[in-house]
């Protein structure tokens, strides 16, 4: 369903492991935070308390959407980010909502993906 590079980078991000392949990178930042990077842009940040913040970094491309949607899917979220007339929206069970960068996704930090 999602590209292998998306799955592998998301797995590394959630397991707090360094990763680098093609246009994706996962690295540790200051204050024990972890970053999921696409072309050098931090599209997701996991704070030390496990809170995950996601962003398109202004790049509303199919690749950015695919990476973020893979993260949301892996976290078990039902929402997806979609493009409609070149504008991003958050699709929920209640319909489409305007997308704002910096959305927070709750995540149980002590879960390890295999």
Short mmCIF file of C-alpha atoms in Angstrom, two decimals:
data_model
loop_
_atom_site.label_atom_id
_atom_site.label_comp_id
_atom_site.label_asym_id
_atom_site.label_seq_id
_atom_site.Cartn_x
_atom_site.Cartn_y
_atom_site.Cartn_z
CA UNK A 1 0.00 0.00 0.00
CA UNK A 2 2.74 2.46 0.99
CA UNK A 3 6.22 2.55 -0.49
CA UNK A 4 8.93 0.52 1.21
CA UNK A 5 10.99 3.64 1.95
CA UNK A 6 7.99 5.19 3.72
CA UNK A 7 7.41 2.09 5.81
CA UNK A 8 11.09 1.70 6.71
CA UNK A 9 11.60 5.36 7.62
CA UNK A 10 8.40 5.48 9.71
CA UNK A 11 9.43 2.31 11.54
CA UNK A 12 12.86 3.80 12.31
CA UNK A 13 11.27 7.09 13.42
CA UNK A 14 8.83 5.45 15.82
CA UNK A 15 11.55 3.12 17.16
CA UNK A 16 13.93 6.10 17.57
CA UNK A 17 16.58 4.67 15.26
CA UNK A 18 18.76 6.59 12.86
CA UNK A 19 17.88 6.02 9.20
CA UNK A 20 19.07 7.40 5.87
CA UNK A 21 17.99 6.28 2.42
CA UNK A 22 17.39 8.29 -0.75
CA UNK A 23 15.34 11.36 0.22
CA UNK A 24 14.42 10.18 3.75
CA UNK A 25 16.32 10.53 6.99
CA UNK A 26 15.55 9.96 10.66
CA UNK A 27 17.83 11.60 13.20
CA UNK A 28 17.93 12.62 16.83
CA UNK A 29 17.72 16.30 17.61
CA UNK A 30 18.14 18.46 20.68
CA UNK A 31 16.35 17.61 23.92
CA UNK A 32 15.94 13.91 22.96
CA UNK A 33 13.54 14.70 20.11
CA UNK A 34 13.50 12.69 16.88
CA UNK A 35 12.92 14.01 13.38
CA UNK A 36 11.52 12.41 10.24
CA UNK A 37 13.08 14.30 7.35
CA UNK A 38 12.08 14.43 3.68
CA UNK A 39 14.56 16.27 1.45
CA UNK A 40 15.97 17.93 4.58
CA UNK A 41 12.57 19.17 5.82
CA UNK A 42 11.29 17.95 9.19
CA UNK A 43 7.86 16.56 8.28
CA UNK A 44 7.46 14.95 11.72
CA UNK A 45 8.96 15.56 15.14
CA UNK A 46 8.64 13.29 18.15
CA UNK A 47 9.21 15.08 21.44
CA UNK A 48 10.72 13.27 24.42
CA UNK A 49 7.20 12.78 25.87
CA UNK A 50 6.10 10.92 22.73
CA UNK A 51 4.02 13.73 21.25
CA UNK A 52 4.34 13.77 17.47
CA UNK A 53 3.93 16.95 15.43
CA UNK A 54 3.50 16.65 11.67
CA UNK A 55 3.95 19.22 8.91
CA UNK A 56 4.06 19.41 5.12
CA UNK A 57 6.69 22.16 5.51
CA UNK A 58 4.79 23.98 2.78
CA UNK A 59 5.45 21.20 0.27
CA UNK A 60 2.04 19.88 -0.74
CA UNK A 61 3.44 17.15 -2.97
CA UNK A 62 2.25 13.60 -3.42
CA UNK A 63 5.49 12.33 -1.86
CA UNK A 64 5.01 14.47 1.27
CA UNK A 65 1.38 13.34 1.57
CA UNK A 66 2.38 9.70 1.06
CA UNK A 67 4.99 9.85 3.85
CA UNK A 68 2.67 11.60 6.32
CA UNK A 69 -0.26 9.32 5.50
CA UNK A 70 1.98 6.29 6.04
CA UNK A 71 2.82 7.69 9.48
CA UNK A 72 -0.85 8.29 10.30
CA UNK A 73 -1.76 4.79 9.07
CA UNK A 74 1.05 3.18 11.10
CA UNK A 75 -0.19 5.00 14.20
CA UNK A 76 -3.65 3.57 13.60
CA UNK A 77 -5.22 6.91 12.76
CA UNK A 78 -8.25 6.97 10.49
CA UNK A 79 -7.49 10.47 9.19
CA UNK A 80 -5.52 11.16 6.01
CA UNK A 81 -4.10 14.24 4.37
CA UNK A 82 -5.52 14.79 0.88
CA UNK A 83 -4.99 17.33 -1.85
CA UNK A 84 -8.01 18.99 -3.37
CA UNK A 85 -7.43 21.64 -6.01
CA UNK A 86 -3.75 21.77 -4.93
CA UNK A 87 -4.69 22.56 -1.32
CA UNK A 88 -4.17 20.10 1.55
CA UNK A 89 -7.08 18.95 3.69
CA UNK A 90 -7.38 16.57 6.59
CA UNK A 91 -9.92 13.90 5.73
CA UNK A 92 -11.73 12.55 8.78
CA UNK A 93 -14.88 10.50 9.30
CA UNK A 94 -16.68 13.85 9.60
CA UNK A 95 -15.50 15.12 6.20
CA UNK A 96 -12.71 17.42 5.04
CA UNK A 97 -11.12 19.98 7.34
CA UNK A 98 -8.56 22.62 6.36
CA UNK A 99 -4.98 21.43 6.92
CA UNK A 100 -2.65 23.37 9.18
CA UNK A 101 1.02 22.49 9.52
CA UNK A 102 2.05 21.59 13.04
CA UNK A 103 -0.81 19.22 13.80
CA UNK A 104 -0.24 17.07 16.87
CA UNK A 105 -0.72 13.30 16.76
CA UNK A 106 -0.94 11.39 20.02
CA UNK A 107 1.28 8.32 20.19
CA UNK A 108 1.98 5.80 22.93
CA UNK A 109 5.74 6.13 23.27
CA UNK A 110 6.52 2.71 24.76
CA UNK A 111 5.35 0.80 21.66
CA UNK A 112 8.11 -0.73 19.54
CA UNK A 113 7.37 -1.67 15.95
CA UNK A 114 8.86 -4.85 14.53
#
